GROMACS .gro file of C-alpha atoms in nm:
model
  111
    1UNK     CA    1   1.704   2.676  19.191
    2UNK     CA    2   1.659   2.293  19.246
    3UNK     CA    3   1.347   2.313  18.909
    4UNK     CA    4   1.638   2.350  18.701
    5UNK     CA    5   1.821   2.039  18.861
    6UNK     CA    6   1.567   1.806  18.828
    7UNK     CA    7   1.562   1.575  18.493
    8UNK     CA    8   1.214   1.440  18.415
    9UNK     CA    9   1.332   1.121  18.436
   10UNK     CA   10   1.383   1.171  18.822
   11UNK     CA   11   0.995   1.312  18.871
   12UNK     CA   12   0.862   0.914  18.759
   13UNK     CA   13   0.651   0.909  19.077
   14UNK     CA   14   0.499   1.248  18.999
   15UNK     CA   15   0.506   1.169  18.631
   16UNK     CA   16   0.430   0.783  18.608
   17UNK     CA   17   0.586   0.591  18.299
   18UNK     CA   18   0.274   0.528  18.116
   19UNK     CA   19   0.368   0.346  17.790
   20UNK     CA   20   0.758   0.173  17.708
   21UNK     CA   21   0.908   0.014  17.373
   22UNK     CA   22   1.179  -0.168  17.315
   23UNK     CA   23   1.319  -0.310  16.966
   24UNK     CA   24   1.687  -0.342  16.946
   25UNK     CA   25   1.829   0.012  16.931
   26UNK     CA   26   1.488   0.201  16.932
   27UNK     CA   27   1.344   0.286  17.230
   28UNK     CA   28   1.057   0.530  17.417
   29UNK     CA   29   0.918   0.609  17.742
   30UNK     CA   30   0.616   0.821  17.763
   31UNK     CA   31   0.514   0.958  18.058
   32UNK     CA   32   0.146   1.027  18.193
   33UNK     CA   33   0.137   1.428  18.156
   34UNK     CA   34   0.238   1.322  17.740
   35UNK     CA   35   0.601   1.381  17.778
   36UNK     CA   36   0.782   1.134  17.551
   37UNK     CA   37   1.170   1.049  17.505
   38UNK     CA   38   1.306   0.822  17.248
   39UNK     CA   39   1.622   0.734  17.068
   40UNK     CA   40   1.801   0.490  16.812
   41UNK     CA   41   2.152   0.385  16.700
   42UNK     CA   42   2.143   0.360  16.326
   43UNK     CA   43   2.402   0.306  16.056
   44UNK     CA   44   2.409   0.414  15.718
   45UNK     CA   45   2.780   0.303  15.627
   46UNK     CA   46   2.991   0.564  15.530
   47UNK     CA   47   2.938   0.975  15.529
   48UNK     CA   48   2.918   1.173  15.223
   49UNK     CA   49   2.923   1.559  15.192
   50UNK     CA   50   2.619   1.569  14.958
   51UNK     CA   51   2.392   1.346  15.113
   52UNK     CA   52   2.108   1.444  15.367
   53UNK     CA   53   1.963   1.179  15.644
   54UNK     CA   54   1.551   1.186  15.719
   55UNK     CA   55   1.592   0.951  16.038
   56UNK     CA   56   1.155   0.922  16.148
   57UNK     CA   57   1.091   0.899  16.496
   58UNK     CA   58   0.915   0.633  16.685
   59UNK     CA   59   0.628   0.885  16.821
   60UNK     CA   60   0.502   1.185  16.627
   61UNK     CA   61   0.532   1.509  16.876
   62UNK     CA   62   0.239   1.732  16.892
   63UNK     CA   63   0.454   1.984  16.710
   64UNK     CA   64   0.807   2.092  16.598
   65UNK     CA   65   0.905   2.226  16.903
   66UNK     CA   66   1.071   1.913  17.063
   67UNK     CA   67   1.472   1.862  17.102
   68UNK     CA   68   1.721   1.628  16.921
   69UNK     CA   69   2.047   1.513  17.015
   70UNK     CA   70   2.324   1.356  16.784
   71UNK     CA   71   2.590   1.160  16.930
   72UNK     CA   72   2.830   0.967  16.648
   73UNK     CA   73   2.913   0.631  16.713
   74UNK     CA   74   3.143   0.506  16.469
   75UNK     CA   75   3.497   0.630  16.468
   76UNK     CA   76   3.620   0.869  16.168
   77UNK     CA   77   3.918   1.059  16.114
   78UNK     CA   78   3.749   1.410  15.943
   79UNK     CA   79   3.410   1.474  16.069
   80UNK     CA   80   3.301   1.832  16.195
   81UNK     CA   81   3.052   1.952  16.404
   82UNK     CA   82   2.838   1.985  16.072
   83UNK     CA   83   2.798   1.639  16.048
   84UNK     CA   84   2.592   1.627  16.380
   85UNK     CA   85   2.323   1.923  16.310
   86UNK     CA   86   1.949   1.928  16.208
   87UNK     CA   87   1.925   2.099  15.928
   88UNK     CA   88   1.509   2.021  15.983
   89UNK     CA   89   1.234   1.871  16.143
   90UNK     CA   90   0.840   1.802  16.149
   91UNK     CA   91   0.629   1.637  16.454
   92UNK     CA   92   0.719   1.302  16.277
   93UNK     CA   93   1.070   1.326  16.108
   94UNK     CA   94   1.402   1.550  16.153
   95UNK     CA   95   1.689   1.589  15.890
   96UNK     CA   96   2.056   1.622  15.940
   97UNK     CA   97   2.285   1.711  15.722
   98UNK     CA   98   2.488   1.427  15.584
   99UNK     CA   99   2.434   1.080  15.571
  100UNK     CA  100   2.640   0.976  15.949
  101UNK     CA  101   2.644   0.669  16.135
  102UNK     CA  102   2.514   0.843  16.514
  103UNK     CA  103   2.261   0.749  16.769
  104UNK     CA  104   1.981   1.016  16.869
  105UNK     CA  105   1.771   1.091  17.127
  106UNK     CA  106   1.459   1.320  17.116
  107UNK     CA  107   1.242   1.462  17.369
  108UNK     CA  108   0.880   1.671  17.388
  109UNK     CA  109   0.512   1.706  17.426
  110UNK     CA  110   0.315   1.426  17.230
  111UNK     CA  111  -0.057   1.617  17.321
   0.00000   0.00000   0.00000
């Protein structure tokens, strides 16, 4: 089944690039039919147990069903898949638990 081959990012001549941003870490593309990906790298110093991050995305989505991915990017000797979860998210923020130095990327329906 090659429709679940194909990344979005390879359809750019069906789905033209209409809009792009680029400030240091944080980025977005969206593309004409309203689909949107974005990301950052962002550092908070060090991890605590207790602590919550509310990282707010560049782009609201049109609604709470879009994905998020956590990749860490500093090097630590004890952190656990925990760190790198959403504990929530609304069309304009998302939550993870504890306050981790990662880079995300997000991707969904703006309209």
């Amino acid at each position: 089944d090659l429709a679940g081959k194909v990344n979005k990012s390879s359809l750019s001549r069906i789905y033209p690039i209409v809009e792009v941003f680029i400030s240091g870490n944080a980025w977005y593309k969206v593309y004409a039919d309203g689909w949107c990906e974005q990301g950052n790298a962002e550092a908070y110093g060090t991890s605590s147990s207790s602590s919550e991050r509310t990282r707010t995305l560049l782009k609201p989505y049109k609604n709470e069903n879009y994905s998020v991915f956590l990749t860490p990017y500093a090097s630590s000797g004890n952190l656990s898949s925990g760190y790198f979860t959403v504990k929530a998210k609304t069309r304009l923020t998302f939550t993870t638990h504890y306050n981790v130095n990662c880079s995300w990327f997000a991707c969904g329906y703006l309209w």
